[in-house]
Amino acid sequence: FSGPFTDVVTTNLKLRNPSDRKVCFKVKTTAPRRYCVRPNSGIIDPGSSVIVSVMLQPFDYDPNEKSKHKFMVQTTYAPPNITDMEAVWKEAKPDELMDSKLRCVFEMPNENDKLNDIDASKSAPVLNTSKQDGPMPKPHSVSLNDTETRKLVEECKRLQAEIMKLTEDNRHLRDEGLRLRKVAHSDKSGSPTALALRDNGSNSLPSLLVVIAAIFIGFFLGKFIL
């Protein structure tokens, strides 16, 4: 057992059955109040193994005191159709029992191990802090959900359709303005004032359409950025 012994210290025993018959086992100790054994008895199938956990309870360790704690693992072949484990051990003959004895050894960690533990404890808060910090927050634009994205796409399509319609109207009005200018030039009886009004009226409409298109585009860009 490796210290410090301020908390429960666990050591595992691996018991293996190399025979071709089932074997019953039982773990005993000279200090039953100081140890907790799980499982402390059972049956091992042929060719199988079992892990037994031996848990040492906390105590005040004295390096000058020699340990007298011992363990004994008793085994015997399991009878056929076994139902009562206690009856097996009571009825077993001495020559049918096999046992193995183990002596407990207590060890304290050396100075190098203590230093390593201290370094590990110092570095642990740094690792915990980095985990708590977490990843960098994502930009707000990435957090748009599917509904908002779909609305923006539909609004974009609608604005594009409006711009195409305004462009087509602008083209028709420009053609009409050219036609009116040709008529004005060919009409010798028309006054210069009327001709100027016609030109101004035909030129103002395309400009008005361009302004409307710019308003739509500005509205769409402002909504998308927000």
CSV table of C-alpha atoms in Angstrom, one decimal:
chain,number,residue,atom,x,y,z
A,1,PHE,CA,0.0,0.0,0.0
A,2,SER,CA,1.3,3.4,-1.0
A,3,GLY,CA,0.6,6.5,1.3
A,4,PRO,CA,-0.2,9.0,2.4
A,5,PHE,CA,-2.8,7.1,4.4
A,6,THR,CA,-5.1,10.1,5.1
A,7,ASP,CA,-7.7,8.5,2.7
A,8,VAL,CA,-8.8,5.0,1.6
A,9,VAL,CA,-6.0,3.2,-0.3
A,10,THR,CA,-7.0,0.4,-2.6
A,11,THR,CA,-4.9,-2.5,-3.9
A,12,ASN,CA,-6.2,-5.2,-6.2
A,13,LEU,CA,-5.5,-8.9,-6.1
A,14,LYS,CA,-6.0,-11.0,-9.2
A,15,LEU,CA,-7.0,-14.6,-8.5
A,16,ARG,CA,-6.8,-17.1,-11.4
A,17,ASN,CA,-8.0,-20.7,-11.6
A,18,PRO,CA,-5.7,-22.7,-13.8
A,19,SER,CA,-7.5,-26.0,-13.2
A,20,ASP,CA,-10.4,-27.6,-15.2
A,21,ARG,CA,-12.8,-27.5,-12.2
A,22,LYS,CA,-14.6,-24.7,-10.4
A,23,VAL,CA,-12.8,-23.3,-7.4
A,24,CYS,CA,-14.2,-21.6,-4.3
A,25,PHE,CA,-12.1,-18.9,-2.7
A,26,LYS,CA,-12.2,-16.9,0.6
A,27,VAL,CA,-10.0,-14.0,1.6
A,28,LYS,CA,-9.0,-13.6,5.3
A,29,THR,CA,-7.0,-11.0,7.2
A,30,THR,CA,-5.4,-10.6,10.6
A,31,ALA,CA,-6.8,-7.0,10.9
A,32,PRO,CA,-10.4,-7.2,9.7
A,33,ARG,CA,-11.3,-3.8,11.1
A,34,ARG,CA,-8.6,-2.1,9.1
A,35,TYR,CA,-9.5,-3.5,5.7
A,36,CYS,CA,-12.6,-3.8,3.5
A,37,VAL,CA,-12.4,-6.7,0.9
A,38,ARG,CA,-14.7,-6.9,-2.1
A,39,PRO,CA,-15.5,-9.7,-2.9
A,40,ASN,CA,-14.2,-11.6,0.1
A,41,SER,CA,-15.4,-14.9,-1.3
A,42,GLY,CA,-16.8,-16.5,-4.4
A,43,ILE,CA,-16.4,-19.1,-7.2
A,44,ILE,CA,-13.9,-19.0,-10.1
A,45,ASP,CA,-14.7,-20.9,-13.2
A,46,PRO,CA,-12.0,-23.1,-14.9
A,47,GLY,CA,-9.4,-21.0,-16.7
A,48,SER,CA,-11.0,-17.7,-15.5
A,49,SER,CA,-9.8,-15.1,-13.0
A,50,VAL,CA,-11.4,-12.6,-10.6
A,51,ILE,CA,-10.2,-9.2,-9.2
A,52,VAL,CA,-10.4,-8.7,-5.5
A,53,SER,CA,-10.2,-5.1,-4.2
A,54,VAL,CA,-8.5,-4.6,-0.8
A,55,MET,CA,-9.3,-1.2,0.7
A,56,LEU,CA,-7.2,0.1,3.6
A,57,GLN,CA,-9.0,2.5,5.9
A,58,PRO,CA,-7.3,5.8,6.8
A,59,PHE,CA,-4.9,5.7,9.8
A,60,ASP,CA,-2.0,7.6,11.4
A,61,TYR,CA,1.1,6.1,9.7
A,62,ASP,CA,4.2,5.5,11.8
A,63,PRO,CA,7.3,4.7,9.7
A,64,ASN,CA,9.0,3.2,12.7
A,65,GLU,CA,6.2,0.7,13.3
A,66,LYS,CA,6.6,-2.6,11.5
A,67,SER,CA,3.5,-3.9,9.8
A,68,LYS,CA,2.2,-7.2,11.1
A,69,HIS,CA,-0.9,-7.3,8.9
A,70,LYS,CA,-1.3,-10.4,6.8
A,71,PHE,CA,-3.8,-11.8,4.3
A,72,MET,CA,-4.6,-15.4,3.5
A,73,VAL,CA,-6.4,-16.6,0.3
A,74,GLN,CA,-8.0,-20.0,0.9
A,75,THR,CA,-9.3,-22.1,-2.0
A,76,THR,CA,-11.0,-25.5,-2.5
A,77,TYR,CA,-12.6,-27.3,-5.3
A,78,ALA,CA,-16.3,-26.5,-5.6
A,79,PRO,CA,-18.6,-29.5,-5.1
A,80,PRO,CA,-21.2,-30.1,-7.8
A,81,ASN,CA,-24.5,-28.3,-7.5
A,82,ILE,CA,-23.2,-25.9,-4.9
A,83,THR,CA,-25.9,-23.9,-3.1
A,84,ASP,CA,-24.4,-22.9,0.3
A,85,MET,CA,-21.0,-21.3,0.4
A,86,GLU,CA,-20.8,-21.4,4.2
A,87,ALA,CA,-21.5,-25.1,4.2
A,88,VAL,CA,-18.7,-25.7,1.8
A,89,TRP,CA,-16.1,-24.2,4.1
A,90,LYS,CA,-17.6,-25.9,7.2
A,91,GLU,CA,-17.6,-29.3,5.6
A,92,ALA,CA,-14.2,-29.0,3.8
A,93,LYS,CA,-11.5,-31.3,5.1
A,94,PRO,CA,-8.0,-29.8,5.9
A,95,ASP,CA,-6.4,-31.8,3.1
A,96,GLU,CA,-8.8,-30.3,0.6
A,97,LEU,CA,-7.9,-26.7,1.5
A,98,MET,CA,-5.2,-24.7,-0.3
A,99,ASP,CA,-4.0,-21.4,1.0
A,100,SER,CA,-1.6,-18.5,0.0
A,101,LYS,CA,-0.3,-16.0,2.6
A,102,LEU,CA,0.5,-12.4,1.8
A,103,ARG,CA,2.2,-9.8,4.1
A,104,CYS,CA,1.1,-6.1,3.9
A,105,VAL,CA,3.8,-3.5,3.2
A,106,PHE,CA,3.3,0.2,3.7
A,107,GLU,CA,5.2,2.7,1.6
A,108,MET,CA,5.3,6.5,1.7
A,109,PRO,CA,6.0,8.5,-1.5
A,110,ASN,CA,9.6,9.9,-1.8
A,111,GLU,CA,10.5,13.6,-2.1
A,112,ASN,CA,10.5,13.5,-5.9
A,113,ASP,CA,7.0,12.2,-6.0
A,114,LYS,CA,5.8,14.9,-3.6
A,115,LEU,CA,7.4,17.6,-5.8
A,116,ASN,CA,5.7,16.1,-8.9
A,117,ASP,CA,2.4,16.2,-7.1
A,118,ILE,CA,2.9,19.8,-6.1
A,119,ASP,CA,3.8,20.8,-9.7
A,120,ALA,CA,0.7,19.0,-11.0
A,121,SER,CA,-1.5,20.8,-8.5
A,122,LYS,CA,-0.1,24.2,-9.5
A,123,SER,CA,-0.6,23.6,-13.1
A,124,ALA,CA,-4.1,22.3,-12.7
A,125,PRO,CA,-5.8,25.7,-12.1
A,126,VAL,CA,-4.2,27.0,-15.3
A,127,LEU,CA,-5.8,24.2,-17.3
A,128,ASN,CA,-9.1,24.7,-15.5
A,129,THR,CA,-9.0,28.4,-16.3
A,130,SER,CA,-8.4,27.7,-20.0
A,131,LYS,CA,-11.3,25.3,-20.1
A,132,GLN,CA,-13.6,27.8,-18.4
A,133,ASP,CA,-12.7,30.6,-20.8
A,134,GLY,CA,-14.1,28.5,-23.6
A,135,PRO,CA,-13.9,29.3,-27.4
A,136,MET,CA,-14.0,32.8,-28.7
A,137,PRO,CA,-17.6,34.2,-29.1
A,138,LYS,CA,-18.8,34.0,-32.7
A,139,PRO,CA,-19.7,37.2,-34.6
A,140,HIS,CA,-23.3,38.3,-34.3
A,141,SER,CA,-23.9,37.8,-38.0
A,142,VAL,CA,-23.3,34.1,-37.7
A,143,SER,CA,-26.0,33.7,-35.1
A,144,LEU,CA,-28.8,34.4,-37.5
A,145,ASN,CA,-31.3,31.6,-37.5
A,146,ASP,CA,-32.9,30.0,-40.5
A,147,THR,CA,-36.1,32.1,-40.4
A,148,GLU,CA,-34.2,35.4,-40.4
A,149,THR,CA,-31.9,34.2,-43.2
A,150,ARG,CA,-34.9,33.1,-45.3
A,151,LYS,CA,-36.6,36.5,-44.8
A,152,LEU,CA,-33.5,38.4,-45.9
A,153,VAL,CA,-33.2,36.2,-49.0
A,154,GLU,CA,-36.8,36.8,-49.9
A,155,GLU,CA,-36.4,40.5,-49.3
A,156,CYS,CA,-33.3,40.5,-51.6
A,157,LYS,CA,-35.2,38.8,-54.4
A,158,ARG,CA,-38.1,41.2,-54.1
A,159,LEU,CA,-35.7,44.2,-54.2
A,160,GLN,CA,-33.9,42.8,-57.2
A,161,ALA,CA,-37.2,42.3,-59.0
A,162,GLU,CA,-38.2,46.0,-58.2
A,163,ILE,CA,-34.8,47.2,-59.5
A,164,MET,CA,-35.2,45.2,-62.8
A,165,LYS,CA,-38.8,46.6,-63.2
A,166,LEU,CA,-37.5,50.2,-62.6
A,167,THR,CA,-34.6,49.6,-65.0
A,168,GLU,CA,-37.1,48.4,-67.7
A,169,ASP,CA,-39.4,51.4,-67.1
A,170,ASN,CA,-36.3,53.7,-67.3
A,171,ARG,CA,-35.4,52.3,-70.6
A,172,HIS,CA,-39.0,52.8,-72.0
A,173,LEU,CA,-39.0,56.3,-70.7
A,174,ARG,CA,-35.7,57.1,-72.3
A,175,ASP,CA,-36.9,55.8,-75.6
A,176,GLU,CA,-40.0,57.9,-75.3
A,177,GLY,CA,-37.9,60.9,-74.5
A,178,LEU,CA,-35.8,60.4,-77.6
A,179,ARG,CA,-39.0,60.0,-79.7
A,180,LEU,CA,-40.4,63.2,-78.3
A,181,ARG,CA,-37.2,65.1,-79.0
A,182,LYS,CA,-37.3,63.9,-82.6
A,183,VAL,CA,-40.9,65.0,-82.9
A,184,ALA,CA,-40.0,68.4,-81.4
A,185,HIS,CA,-37.2,68.9,-83.8
A,186,SER,CA,-39.4,68.0,-86.7
A,187,ASP,CA,-42.2,70.2,-85.5
A,188,LYS,CA,-41.3,73.6,-86.8
A,189,SER,CA,-44.3,75.3,-85.4
A,190,GLY,CA,-43.4,74.4,-81.8
A,191,SER,CA,-42.0,77.2,-79.5
A,192,PRO,CA,-38.6,77.0,-77.8
A,193,THR,CA,-40.3,77.1,-74.4
A,194,ALA,CA,-42.6,74.1,-75.1
A,195,LEU,CA,-39.6,72.2,-76.5
A,196,ALA,CA,-37.6,72.9,-73.3
A,197,LEU,CA,-40.5,71.8,-71.1
A,198,ARG,CA,-40.8,68.5,-73.0
A,199,ASP,CA,-37.0,67.9,-72.7
A,200,ASN,CA,-37.1,68.6,-69.0
A,201,GLY,CA,-40.1,66.4,-68.4
A,202,SER,CA,-38.6,63.5,-70.3
A,203,ASN,CA,-35.2,63.8,-68.5
A,204,SER,CA,-36.6,64.1,-65.0
A,205,LEU,CA,-38.5,60.8,-65.0
A,206,PRO,CA,-35.3,58.6,-65.5
A,207,SER,CA,-33.6,60.5,-62.7
A,208,LEU,CA,-36.6,60.0,-60.4
A,209,LEU,CA,-36.4,56.2,-61.1
A,210,VAL,CA,-32.7,56.1,-60.3
A,211,VAL,CA,-33.4,57.8,-56.9
A,212,ILE,CA,-36.1,55.3,-56.1
A,213,ALA,CA,-33.8,52.4,-56.9
A,214,ALA,CA,-31.1,53.9,-54.7
A,215,ILE,CA,-33.6,54.2,-51.8
A,216,PHE,CA,-34.5,50.5,-52.2
A,217,ILE,CA,-30.9,49.4,-52.3
A,218,GLY,CA,-30.0,51.6,-49.3
A,219,PHE,CA,-32.9,50.2,-47.3
A,220,PHE,CA,-31.9,46.6,-48.1
A,221,LEU,CA,-28.2,47.1,-47.2
A,222,GLY,CA,-29.1,48.8,-44.0
A,223,LYS,CA,-31.4,46.0,-42.9
A,224,PHE,CA,-28.9,43.3,-43.8
A,225,ILE,CA,-26.1,45.0,-41.8
A,226,LEU,CA,-28.4,45.4,-38.8
